[in-house]
Short mmCIF file of C-alpha atoms in Angstrom, two decimals:
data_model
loop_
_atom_site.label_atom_id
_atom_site.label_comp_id
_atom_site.label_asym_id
_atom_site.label_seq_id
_atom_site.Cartn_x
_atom_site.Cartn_y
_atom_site.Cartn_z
CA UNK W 8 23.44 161.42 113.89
CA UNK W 9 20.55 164.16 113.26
CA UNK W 10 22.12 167.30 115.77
CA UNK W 11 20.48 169.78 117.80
CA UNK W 12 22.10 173.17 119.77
CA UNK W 13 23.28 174.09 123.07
CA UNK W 14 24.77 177.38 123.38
CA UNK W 15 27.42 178.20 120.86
CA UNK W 16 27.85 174.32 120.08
CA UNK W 17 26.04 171.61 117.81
CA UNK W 18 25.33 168.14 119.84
CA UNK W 19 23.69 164.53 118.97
CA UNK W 20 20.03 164.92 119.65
CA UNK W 21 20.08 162.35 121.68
CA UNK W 22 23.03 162.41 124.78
CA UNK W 23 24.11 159.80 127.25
CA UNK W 24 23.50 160.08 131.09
CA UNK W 25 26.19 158.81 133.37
CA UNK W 26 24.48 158.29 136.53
CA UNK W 27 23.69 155.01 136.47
CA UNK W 28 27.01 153.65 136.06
CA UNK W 29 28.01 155.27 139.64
CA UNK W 30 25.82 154.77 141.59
CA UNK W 31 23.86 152.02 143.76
CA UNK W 32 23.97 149.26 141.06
CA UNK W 33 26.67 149.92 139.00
CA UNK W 34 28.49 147.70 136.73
CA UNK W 35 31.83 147.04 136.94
CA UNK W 36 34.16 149.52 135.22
CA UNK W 37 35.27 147.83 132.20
CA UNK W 38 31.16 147.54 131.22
CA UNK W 39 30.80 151.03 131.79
CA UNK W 40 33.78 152.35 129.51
CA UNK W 41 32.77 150.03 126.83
CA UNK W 42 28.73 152.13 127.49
CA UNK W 43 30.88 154.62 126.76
CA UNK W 44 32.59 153.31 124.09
CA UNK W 45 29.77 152.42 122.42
CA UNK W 46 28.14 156.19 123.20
CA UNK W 47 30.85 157.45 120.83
CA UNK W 48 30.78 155.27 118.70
CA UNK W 49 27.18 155.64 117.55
CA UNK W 50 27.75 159.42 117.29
CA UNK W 51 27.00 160.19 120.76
CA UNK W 52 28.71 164.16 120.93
CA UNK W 53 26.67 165.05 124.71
CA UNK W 54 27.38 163.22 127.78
CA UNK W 55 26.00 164.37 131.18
CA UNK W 56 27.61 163.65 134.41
CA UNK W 57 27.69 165.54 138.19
CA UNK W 58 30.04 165.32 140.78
CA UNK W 59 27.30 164.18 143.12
CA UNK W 60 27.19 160.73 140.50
CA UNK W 61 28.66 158.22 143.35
CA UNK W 62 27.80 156.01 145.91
CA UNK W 63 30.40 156.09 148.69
CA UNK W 64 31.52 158.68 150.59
CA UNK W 65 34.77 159.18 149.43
CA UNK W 66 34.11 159.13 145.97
CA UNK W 67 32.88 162.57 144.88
CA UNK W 68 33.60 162.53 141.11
CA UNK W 69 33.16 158.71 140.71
CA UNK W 70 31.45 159.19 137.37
CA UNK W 71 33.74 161.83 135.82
CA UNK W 72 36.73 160.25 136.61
CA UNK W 73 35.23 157.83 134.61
CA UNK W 74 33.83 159.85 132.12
CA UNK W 75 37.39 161.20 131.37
CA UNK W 76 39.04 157.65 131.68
CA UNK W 77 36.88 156.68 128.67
CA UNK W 78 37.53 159.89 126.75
CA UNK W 79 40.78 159.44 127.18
CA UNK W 80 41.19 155.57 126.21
CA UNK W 81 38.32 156.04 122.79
CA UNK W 82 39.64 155.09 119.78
CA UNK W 83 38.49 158.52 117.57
CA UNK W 84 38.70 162.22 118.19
CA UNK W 85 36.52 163.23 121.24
CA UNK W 86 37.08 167.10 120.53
CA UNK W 87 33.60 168.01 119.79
CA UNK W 88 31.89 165.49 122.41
CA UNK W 89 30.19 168.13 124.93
CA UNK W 90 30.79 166.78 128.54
CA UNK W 91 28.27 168.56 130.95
CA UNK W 92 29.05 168.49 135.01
CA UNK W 93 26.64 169.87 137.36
CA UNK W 94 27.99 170.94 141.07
CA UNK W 95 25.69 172.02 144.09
CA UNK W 96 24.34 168.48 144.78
CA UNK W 97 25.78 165.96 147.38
CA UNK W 98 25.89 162.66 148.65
CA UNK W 99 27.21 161.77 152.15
CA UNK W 100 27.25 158.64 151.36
CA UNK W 101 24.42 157.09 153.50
CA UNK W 102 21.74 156.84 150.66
CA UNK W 103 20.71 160.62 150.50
CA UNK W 104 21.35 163.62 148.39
CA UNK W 105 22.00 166.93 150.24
CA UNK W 106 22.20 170.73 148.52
CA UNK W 107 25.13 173.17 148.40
CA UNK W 108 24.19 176.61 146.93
CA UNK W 109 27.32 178.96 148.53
CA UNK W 110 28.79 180.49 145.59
CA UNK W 111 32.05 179.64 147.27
CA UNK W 112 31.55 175.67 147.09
CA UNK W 113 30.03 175.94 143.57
CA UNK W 114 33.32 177.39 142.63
CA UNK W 115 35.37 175.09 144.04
CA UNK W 116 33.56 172.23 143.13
CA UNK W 117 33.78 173.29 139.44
CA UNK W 118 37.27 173.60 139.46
CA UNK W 119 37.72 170.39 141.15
CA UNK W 120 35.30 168.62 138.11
CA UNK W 121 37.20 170.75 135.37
CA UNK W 122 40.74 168.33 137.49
CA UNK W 123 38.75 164.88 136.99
CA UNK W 124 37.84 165.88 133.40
CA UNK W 125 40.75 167.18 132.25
CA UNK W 126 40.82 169.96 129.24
CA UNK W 127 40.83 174.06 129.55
CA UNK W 128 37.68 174.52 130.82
CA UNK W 129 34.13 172.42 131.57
CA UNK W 130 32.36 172.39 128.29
CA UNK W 131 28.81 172.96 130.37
CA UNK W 132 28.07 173.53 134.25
CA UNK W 133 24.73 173.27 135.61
CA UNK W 134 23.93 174.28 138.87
CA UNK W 135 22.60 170.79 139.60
CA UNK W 136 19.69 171.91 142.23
CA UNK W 137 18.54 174.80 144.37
CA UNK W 138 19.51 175.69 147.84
CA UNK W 139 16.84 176.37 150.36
CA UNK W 140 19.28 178.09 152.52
CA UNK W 141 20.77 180.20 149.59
CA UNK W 142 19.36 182.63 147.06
CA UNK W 143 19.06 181.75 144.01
CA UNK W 144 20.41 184.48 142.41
CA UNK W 145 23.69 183.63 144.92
CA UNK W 146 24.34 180.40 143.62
CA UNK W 147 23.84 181.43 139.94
CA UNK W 148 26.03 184.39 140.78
CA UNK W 149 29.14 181.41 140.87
CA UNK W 150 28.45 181.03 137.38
CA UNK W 151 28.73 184.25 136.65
CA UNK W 152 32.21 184.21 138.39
CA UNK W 153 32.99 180.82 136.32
CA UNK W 154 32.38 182.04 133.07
CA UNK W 155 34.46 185.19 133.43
CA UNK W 156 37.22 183.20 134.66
CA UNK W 157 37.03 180.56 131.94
CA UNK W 158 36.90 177.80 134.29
CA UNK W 159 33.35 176.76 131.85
CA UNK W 160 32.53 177.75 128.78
CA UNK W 161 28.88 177.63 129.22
CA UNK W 162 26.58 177.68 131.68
CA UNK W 163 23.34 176.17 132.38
CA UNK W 164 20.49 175.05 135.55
CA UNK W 165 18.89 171.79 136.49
CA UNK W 166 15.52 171.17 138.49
CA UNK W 167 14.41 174.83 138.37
CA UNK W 168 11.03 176.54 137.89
CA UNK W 169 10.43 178.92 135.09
CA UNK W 170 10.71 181.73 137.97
CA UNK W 171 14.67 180.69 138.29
CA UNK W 172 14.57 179.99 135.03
CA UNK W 173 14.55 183.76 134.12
CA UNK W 174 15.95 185.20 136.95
CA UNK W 175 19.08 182.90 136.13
CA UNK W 176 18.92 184.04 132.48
CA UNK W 177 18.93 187.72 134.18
CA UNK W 178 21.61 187.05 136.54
CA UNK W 179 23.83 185.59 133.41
CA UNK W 180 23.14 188.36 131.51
CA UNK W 181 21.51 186.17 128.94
CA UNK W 182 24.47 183.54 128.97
CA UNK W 183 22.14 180.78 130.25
CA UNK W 184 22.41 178.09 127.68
CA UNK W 185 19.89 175.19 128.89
CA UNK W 186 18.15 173.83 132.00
CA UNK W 187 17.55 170.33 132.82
CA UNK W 188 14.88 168.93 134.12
CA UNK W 189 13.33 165.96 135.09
CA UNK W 190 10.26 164.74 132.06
CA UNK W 191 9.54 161.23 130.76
CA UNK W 192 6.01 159.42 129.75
CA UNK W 193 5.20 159.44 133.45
CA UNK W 194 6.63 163.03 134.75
CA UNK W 195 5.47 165.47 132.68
CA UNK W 196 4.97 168.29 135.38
CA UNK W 197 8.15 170.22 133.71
CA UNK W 198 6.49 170.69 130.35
CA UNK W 199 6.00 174.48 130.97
CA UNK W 200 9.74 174.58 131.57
CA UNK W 201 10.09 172.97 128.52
CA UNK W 202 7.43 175.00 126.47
CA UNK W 203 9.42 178.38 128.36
CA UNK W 204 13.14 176.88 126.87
CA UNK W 205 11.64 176.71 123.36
CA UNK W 206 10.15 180.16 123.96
CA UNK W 207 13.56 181.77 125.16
CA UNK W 208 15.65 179.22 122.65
CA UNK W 209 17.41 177.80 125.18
CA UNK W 210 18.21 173.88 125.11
CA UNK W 211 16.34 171.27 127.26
CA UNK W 212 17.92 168.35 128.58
CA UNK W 213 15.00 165.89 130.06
CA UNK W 214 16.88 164.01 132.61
CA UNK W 215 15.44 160.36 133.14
CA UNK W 216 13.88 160.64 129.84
CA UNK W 217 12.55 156.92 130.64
CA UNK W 218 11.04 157.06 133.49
CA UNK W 219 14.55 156.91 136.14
CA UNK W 220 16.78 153.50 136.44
CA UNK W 221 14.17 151.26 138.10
CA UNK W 222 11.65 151.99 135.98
CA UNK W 223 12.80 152.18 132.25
CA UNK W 224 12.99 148.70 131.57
CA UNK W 225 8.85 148.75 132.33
CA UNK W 226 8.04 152.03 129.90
CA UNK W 227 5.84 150.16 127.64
CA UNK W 228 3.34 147.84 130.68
CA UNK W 229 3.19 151.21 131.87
CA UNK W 230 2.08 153.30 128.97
CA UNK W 231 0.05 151.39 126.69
CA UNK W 232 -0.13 154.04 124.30
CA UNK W 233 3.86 154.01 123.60
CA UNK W 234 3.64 149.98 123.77
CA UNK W 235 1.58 150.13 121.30
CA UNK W 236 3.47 152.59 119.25
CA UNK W 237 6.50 150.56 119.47
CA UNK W 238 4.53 147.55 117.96
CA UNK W 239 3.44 149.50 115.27
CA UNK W 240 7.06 150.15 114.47
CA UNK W 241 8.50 147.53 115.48
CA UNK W 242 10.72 148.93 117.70
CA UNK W 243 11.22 149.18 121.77
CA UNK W 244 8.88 151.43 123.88
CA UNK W 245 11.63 153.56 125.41
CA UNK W 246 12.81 154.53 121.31
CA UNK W 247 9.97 155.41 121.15
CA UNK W 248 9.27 157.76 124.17
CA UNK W 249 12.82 159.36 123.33
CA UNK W 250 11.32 159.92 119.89
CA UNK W 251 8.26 161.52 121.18
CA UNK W 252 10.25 163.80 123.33
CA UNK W 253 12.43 164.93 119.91
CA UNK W 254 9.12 166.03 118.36
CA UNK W 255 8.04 167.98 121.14
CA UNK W 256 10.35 170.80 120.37
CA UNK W 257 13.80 171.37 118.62
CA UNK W 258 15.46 172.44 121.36
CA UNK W 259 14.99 169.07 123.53
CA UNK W 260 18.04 166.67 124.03
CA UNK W 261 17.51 163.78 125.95
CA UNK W 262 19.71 162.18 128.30
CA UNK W 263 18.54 158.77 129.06
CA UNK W 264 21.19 157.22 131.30
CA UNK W 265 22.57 153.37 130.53
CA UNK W 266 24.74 151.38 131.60
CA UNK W 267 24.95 148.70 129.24
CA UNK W 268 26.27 149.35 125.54
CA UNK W 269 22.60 147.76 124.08
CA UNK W 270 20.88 150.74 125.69
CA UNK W 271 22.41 153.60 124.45
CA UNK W 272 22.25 151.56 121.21
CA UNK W 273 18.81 151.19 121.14
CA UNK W 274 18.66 154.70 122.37
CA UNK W 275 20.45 156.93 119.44
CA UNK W 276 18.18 155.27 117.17
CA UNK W 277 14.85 157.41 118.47
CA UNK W 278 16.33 160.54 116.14
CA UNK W 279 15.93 157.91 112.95
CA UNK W 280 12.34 157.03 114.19
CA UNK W 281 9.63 158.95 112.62
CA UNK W 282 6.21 159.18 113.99
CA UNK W 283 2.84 160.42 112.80
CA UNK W 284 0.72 163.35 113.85
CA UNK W 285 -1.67 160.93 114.81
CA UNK W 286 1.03 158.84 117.15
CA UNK W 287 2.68 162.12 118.52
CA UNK W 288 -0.92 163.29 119.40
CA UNK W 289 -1.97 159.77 120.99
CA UNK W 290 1.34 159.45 122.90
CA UNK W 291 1.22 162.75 124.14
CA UNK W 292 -2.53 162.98 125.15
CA UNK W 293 -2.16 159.67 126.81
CA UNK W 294 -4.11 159.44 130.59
CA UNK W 295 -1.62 158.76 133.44
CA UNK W 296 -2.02 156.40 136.31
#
Protein backbone atom coordinates (compact mmCIF):
# COMPACT_ATOMS: atom_id res chain seq x y z
CA UNK A 1 0.00 0.00 0.00
CA UNK A 2 1.78 3.26 -1.58
CA UNK A 3 1.84 5.70 1.98
CA UNK A 4 1.52 9.26 2.43
CA UNK A 5 2.17 11.61 5.91
CA UNK A 6 0.23 13.06 8.60
CA UNK A 7 2.11 14.69 11.23
CA UNK A 8 4.93 12.67 12.69
CA UNK A 9 3.29 9.35 11.21
CA UNK A 10 3.26 7.45 7.72
CA UNK A 11 -0.51 6.32 6.64
CA UNK A 12 -2.16 4.30 3.52
CA UNK A 13 -2.90 6.91 0.94
CA UNK A 14 -6.04 5.97 0.82
CA UNK A 15 -8.12 5.75 4.56
CA UNK A 16 -11.50 4.42 5.46
CA UNK A 17 -14.46 6.66 6.65
CA UNK A 18 -16.71 5.27 9.32
CA UNK A 19 -19.74 7.27 9.02
CA UNK A 20 -21.73 5.37 7.07
CA UNK A 21 -21.82 2.39 9.10
CA UNK A 22 -23.58 4.56 12.04
CA UNK A 23 -25.69 6.29 10.85
CA UNK A 24 -29.28 6.41 9.07
CA UNK A 25 -28.77 3.22 6.97
CA UNK A 26 -26.42 1.26 8.58
CA UNK A 27 -25.73 -2.32 8.29
CA UNK A 28 -25.89 -4.54 10.86
CA UNK A 29 -22.77 -4.86 13.03
CA UNK A 30 -21.24 -8.00 12.04
CA UNK A 31 -21.12 -6.36 8.13
CA UNK A 32 -19.54 -3.45 9.43
CA UNK A 33 -16.59 -5.19 11.45
CA UNK A 34 -15.96 -7.46 8.60
CA UNK A 35 -15.71 -3.44 6.37
CA UNK A 36 -13.40 -3.21 8.80
CA UNK A 37 -11.85 -6.26 8.59
CA UNK A 38 -11.39 -6.06 5.24
CA UNK A 39 -9.95 -2.16 5.69
CA UNK A 40 -7.00 -3.83 7.42
CA UNK A 41 -6.61 -6.27 5.64
CA UNK A 42 -5.91 -4.51 2.34
CA UNK A 43 -3.39 -2.30 4.17
CA UNK A 44 -5.77 0.21 5.29
CA UNK A 45 -3.34 2.12 8.32
CA UNK A 46 -6.06 5.56 8.55
CA UNK A 47 -9.50 5.24 9.70
CA UNK A 48 -11.68 8.32 10.42
CA UNK A 49 -14.48 8.36 12.80
CA UNK A 50 -16.35 11.31 15.18
CA UNK A 51 -18.27 11.00 18.09
CA UNK A 52 -21.12 12.77 16.36
CA UNK A 53 -21.11 9.23 13.84
CA UNK A 54 -24.69 7.91 15.26
CA UNK A 55 -28.15 7.98 14.76
CA UNK A 56 -30.00 7.82 18.07
CA UNK A 57 -29.84 9.87 20.79
CA UNK A 58 -28.23 7.89 23.18
CA UNK A 59 -25.59 6.69 21.18
CA UNK A 60 -22.82 9.31 21.06
CA UNK A 61 -19.76 7.21 20.07
CA UNK A 62 -21.77 4.59 18.06
CA UNK A 63 -19.04 4.39 15.45
CA UNK A 64 -15.96 4.29 17.71
CA UNK A 65 -17.17 1.87 19.90
CA UNK A 66 -17.21 0.11 16.88
CA UNK A 67 -14.19 1.21 15.49
CA UNK A 68 -12.36 -0.16 18.64
CA UNK A 69 -14.53 -3.43 18.73
CA UNK A 70 -12.98 -4.25 15.34
CA UNK A 71 -9.46 -3.21 16.32
CA UNK A 72 -9.68 -5.14 19.00
CA UNK A 73 -11.17 -8.52 17.43
CA UNK A 74 -8.51 -8.11 13.83
CA UNK A 75 -6.53 -10.84 13.30
CA UNK A 76 -2.86 -8.78 12.77
CA UNK A 77 -1.13 -6.02 14.64
CA UNK A 78 -3.21 -2.74 14.50
CA UNK A 79 -0.28 -0.65 16.18
CA UNK A 80 0.44 1.59 13.36
CA UNK A 81 -3.34 1.94 12.07
CA UNK A 82 -3.98 5.86 12.74
CA UNK A 83 -7.58 6.18 14.20
CA UNK A 84 -8.73 9.90 13.82
CA UNK A 85 -11.91 11.21 16.12
CA UNK A 86 -13.24 14.57 15.64
CA UNK A 87 -15.40 16.22 18.71
CA UNK A 88 -17.42 19.60 18.50
CA UNK A 89 -20.23 18.17 16.29
CA UNK A 90 -23.63 16.74 17.57
CA UNK A 91 -26.59 14.93 16.91
CA UNK A 92 -29.74 15.12 19.10
CA UNK A 93 -30.98 12.55 17.58
CA UNK A 94 -33.94 13.98 15.54
CA UNK A 95 -32.15 14.04 12.06
CA UNK A 96 -29.90 17.19 12.62
CA UNK A 97 -26.36 18.02 13.44
CA UNK A 98 -25.77 20.80 16.02
CA UNK A 99 -22.12 22.59 16.96
CA UNK A 100 -20.23 22.63 20.27
CA UNK A 101 -17.12 24.91 20.22
CA UNK A 102 -16.61 25.54 24.38
CA UNK A 103 -13.20 24.49 24.96
CA UNK A 104 -14.65 22.82 28.01
CA UNK A 105 -16.94 20.23 25.98
CA UNK A 106 -14.15 19.71 23.37
CA UNK A 107 -12.15 18.47 26.25
CA UNK A 108 -14.40 16.35 27.63
CA UNK A 109 -15.60 14.94 24.65
CA UNK A 110 -12.00 13.93 23.71
CA UNK A 111 -11.42 12.21 26.72
CA UNK A 112 -14.63 10.46 26.53
CA UNK A 113 -13.55 9.21 22.60
CA UNK A 114 -9.88 8.44 23.85
CA UNK A 115 -12.58 5.70 26.70
CA UNK A 116 -14.48 4.16 23.51
CA UNK A 117 -11.14 3.78 21.66
CA UNK A 118 -9.11 2.57 24.09
CA UNK A 119 -5.05 3.15 23.98
CA UNK A 120 -2.85 6.16 25.72
CA UNK A 121 -3.96 8.80 23.83
CA UNK A 122 -6.23 9.63 20.40
CA UNK A 123 -3.85 9.14 17.57
CA UNK A 124 -5.58 12.43 15.74
CA UNK A 125 -8.42 14.96 16.96
CA UNK A 126 -10.06 17.24 14.67
CA UNK A 127 -12.14 19.85 15.76
CA UNK A 128 -14.95 18.45 13.61
CA UNK A 129 -16.72 22.02 12.74
CA UNK A 130 -16.83 25.65 13.81
CA UNK A 131 -18.95 27.27 16.40
CA UNK A 132 -20.86 30.35 15.51
CA UNK A 133 -21.26 31.16 19.08
CA UNK A 134 -17.50 30.52 19.91
CA UNK A 135 -14.21 31.89 18.64
CA UNK A 136 -12.35 30.09 16.79
CA UNK A 137 -9.29 30.54 18.30
CA UNK A 138 -11.40 29.23 21.71
CA UNK A 139 -12.22 26.03 20.46
CA UNK A 140 -8.74 25.40 18.91
CA UNK A 141 -7.39 26.64 22.21
CA UNK A 142 -8.86 22.85 23.65
CA UNK A 143 -6.39 21.42 21.49
CA UNK A 144 -3.87 23.20 22.67
CA UNK A 145 -4.86 22.01 26.24
CA UNK A 146 -5.14 18.28 24.71
CA UNK A 147 -1.90 18.03 23.33
CA UNK A 148 -0.06 19.24 26.41
CA UNK A 149 -1.90 16.86 28.42
CA UNK A 150 -1.33 13.90 26.11
CA UNK A 151 -4.86 13.08 25.90
CA UNK A 152 -3.96 13.24 21.57
CA UNK A 153 -1.03 13.02 20.00
CA UNK A 154 -1.88 15.17 17.13
CA UNK A 155 -4.08 17.58 16.28
CA UNK A 156 -5.92 18.62 13.32
CA UNK A 157 -9.44 20.83 11.86
CA UNK A 158 -12.33 19.85 9.66
CA UNK A 159 -14.69 22.17 7.47
CA UNK A 160 -12.54 25.30 7.93
CA UNK A 161 -11.54 28.17 5.62
CA UNK A 162 -7.97 28.94 4.89
CA UNK A 163 -8.55 32.04 7.42
CA UNK A 164 -8.96 29.25 10.40
CA UNK A 165 -6.80 27.36 8.69
CA UNK A 166 -3.83 29.62 9.76
CA UNK A 167 -5.05 31.10 12.65
CA UNK A 168 -5.40 27.39 13.98
CA UNK A 169 -1.84 26.66 12.79
CA UNK A 170 -1.00 29.99 14.93
CA UNK A 171 -2.95 29.07 17.86
CA UNK A 172 -1.07 25.43 17.81
CA UNK A 173 2.01 26.92 17.54
CA UNK A 174 2.54 25.14 14.28
CA UNK A 175 1.31 21.67 15.70
CA UNK A 176 -1.62 21.59 13.25
CA UNK A 177 -1.15 18.41 11.35
CA UNK A 178 -4.15 18.31 8.65
CA UNK A 179 -7.63 19.69 7.98
CA UNK A 180 -10.44 17.93 6.47
CA UNK A 181 -12.62 19.02 4.27
CA UNK A 182 -15.35 18.22 2.24
CA UNK A 183 -14.03 17.72 -2.02
CA UNK A 184 -15.17 15.08 -4.52
CA UNK A 185 -15.87 15.33 -8.54
CA UNK A 186 -18.89 17.43 -7.67
CA UNK A 187 -17.61 19.74 -4.55
CA UNK A 188 -14.66 21.17 -5.42
CA UNK A 189 -15.18 24.63 -3.61
CA UNK A 190 -12.33 23.48 -0.94
CA UNK A 191 -9.58 23.24 -3.52
CA UNK A 192 -7.87 26.45 -2.19
CA UNK A 193 -7.84 24.71 1.18
CA UNK A 194 -6.34 22.03 -0.42
CA UNK A 195 -3.81 24.02 -2.67
CA UNK A 196 -3.07 26.13 1.06
CA UNK A 197 -2.33 22.35 2.92
CA UNK A 198 0.17 21.51 0.17
CA UNK A 199 1.58 25.03 0.54
CA UNK A 200 1.98 24.80 4.46
CA UNK A 201 2.71 20.72 4.15
CA UNK A 202 0.06 19.87 6.09
CA UNK A 203 -2.11 16.64 5.19
CA UNK A 204 -5.60 16.80 3.53
CA UNK A 205 -8.20 14.46 4.24
CA UNK A 206 -11.19 15.01 1.49
CA UNK A 207 -14.11 13.77 3.37
CA UNK A 208 -16.88 12.24 0.98
CA UNK A 209 -14.27 11.84 -1.56
CA UNK A 210 -17.29 10.32 -3.77
CA UNK A 211 -19.64 12.53 -3.78
CA UNK A 212 -21.43 11.64 0.16
CA UNK A 213 -23.42 8.14 0.78
CA UNK A 214 -26.39 8.76 -1.55
CA UNK A 215 -24.57 9.73 -4.22
CA UNK A 216 -21.35 7.57 -4.74
CA UNK A 217 -22.86 4.72 -6.22
CA UNK A 218 -23.94 7.39 -9.29
CA UNK A 219 -20.15 9.07 -9.69
CA UNK A 220 -19.72 7.98 -13.16
CA UNK A 221 -23.82 9.08 -14.87
CA UNK A 222 -22.78 12.06 -13.18
CA UNK A 223 -19.36 12.86 -14.49
CA UNK A 224 -18.92 11.64 -17.84
CA UNK A 225 -15.47 12.54 -17.94
CA UNK A 226 -14.46 9.99 -14.97
CA UNK A 227 -17.02 7.35 -16.65
CA UNK A 228 -15.21 7.50 -19.31
CA UNK A 229 -11.90 7.28 -17.65
CA UNK A 230 -12.92 4.27 -15.85
CA UNK A 231 -13.74 2.58 -19.27
CA UNK A 232 -10.57 3.36 -20.52
CA UNK A 233 -9.12 1.45 -17.62
CA UNK A 234 -11.31 -0.74 -17.04
CA UNK A 235 -11.98 -0.01 -13.75
CA UNK A 236 -15.00 1.69 -11.56
CA UNK A 237 -15.62 5.51 -11.73
CA UNK A 238 -15.24 6.16 -8.00
CA UNK A 239 -11.26 4.36 -8.35
CA UNK A 240 -10.95 6.49 -10.42
CA UNK A 241 -12.03 9.87 -8.82
CA UNK A 242 -9.99 8.65 -5.63
CA UNK A 243 -7.11 8.35 -8.07
CA UNK A 244 -7.54 11.74 -9.43
CA UNK A 245 -7.65 13.20 -6.01
CA UNK A 246 -4.00 11.26 -5.20
CA UNK A 247 -2.51 13.19 -8.14
CA UNK A 248 -3.69 16.39 -7.11
CA UNK A 249 -1.12 16.74 -4.44
CA UNK A 250 1.01 14.46 -2.10
CA UNK A 251 -0.32 15.50 0.82
CA UNK A 252 -4.11 14.35 0.02
CA UNK A 253 -5.58 11.19 1.80
CA UNK A 254 -8.89 10.31 1.04
CA UNK A 255 -11.45 9.00 3.20
CA UNK A 256 -14.22 7.59 1.22
CA UNK A 257 -16.60 6.02 3.73
CA UNK A 258 -18.13 2.21 3.05
CA UNK A 259 -19.90 0.08 4.50
CA UNK A 260 -19.60 -2.97 2.65
CA UNK A 261 -16.12 -4.89 2.46
CA UNK A 262 -16.33 -4.62 -1.78
CA UNK A 263 -16.05 -0.85 -1.38
CA UNK A 264 -13.17 -0.24 0.48
CA UNK A 265 -11.83 -3.02 -1.78
CA UNK A 266 -12.41 -1.39 -4.79
CA UNK A 267 -11.31 1.70 -3.04
CA UNK A 268 -7.45 0.97 -1.91
CA UNK A 269 -6.89 0.05 -5.37
CA UNK A 270 -7.05 3.99 -6.73
CA UNK A 271 -3.16 4.34 -5.26
CA UNK A 272 -2.24 1.30 -7.94
CA UNK A 273 -4.18 3.23 -10.72
CA UNK A 274 -2.10 5.38 -12.85
CA UNK A 275 -3.46 8.05 -15.01
CA UNK A 276 -2.18 10.27 -17.79
CA UNK A 277 -1.52 13.97 -17.96
CA UNK A 278 -4.01 14.03 -20.47
CA UNK A 279 -6.79 12.10 -18.09
CA UNK A 280 -5.73 14.09 -14.89
CA UNK A 281 -6.16 17.31 -17.03
CA UNK A 282 -9.65 16.12 -18.60
CA UNK A 283 -10.96 14.91 -15.21
CA UNK A 284 -9.99 17.84 -13.52
CA UNK A 285 -11.11 20.53 -16.09
CA UNK A 286 -14.35 18.74 -16.39
CA UNK A 287 -17.73 21.34 -16.52
CA UNK A 288 -20.10 20.74 -13.55
CA UNK A 289 -23.83 20.57 -13.60
Amino acid sequence: MQQRTIGSRKVSAIGLGGMPMSIEGRPDEDRSIRTIHAALDAGVTLIDTADAYHRDAGEVGHNESLIGKALSSWSGSTSDVLVATKGGHLRPGDGSWTQNGRPDHLKEAAKASLQRLGGDAIGLYQFHRPDPDVPYAESVGALVDLLDEGVIEMAGISNADPSQIREAQEVLGGRLVSVQNQFSPAFRSSRPELDLCAELGLAFLPWSPLGGISKAGDLGSRHDAFAEVAEAHGVSPQRVALAWELALAPIVVPIPGASRPESIEDSVQAVDLELSADELERLSAETLD
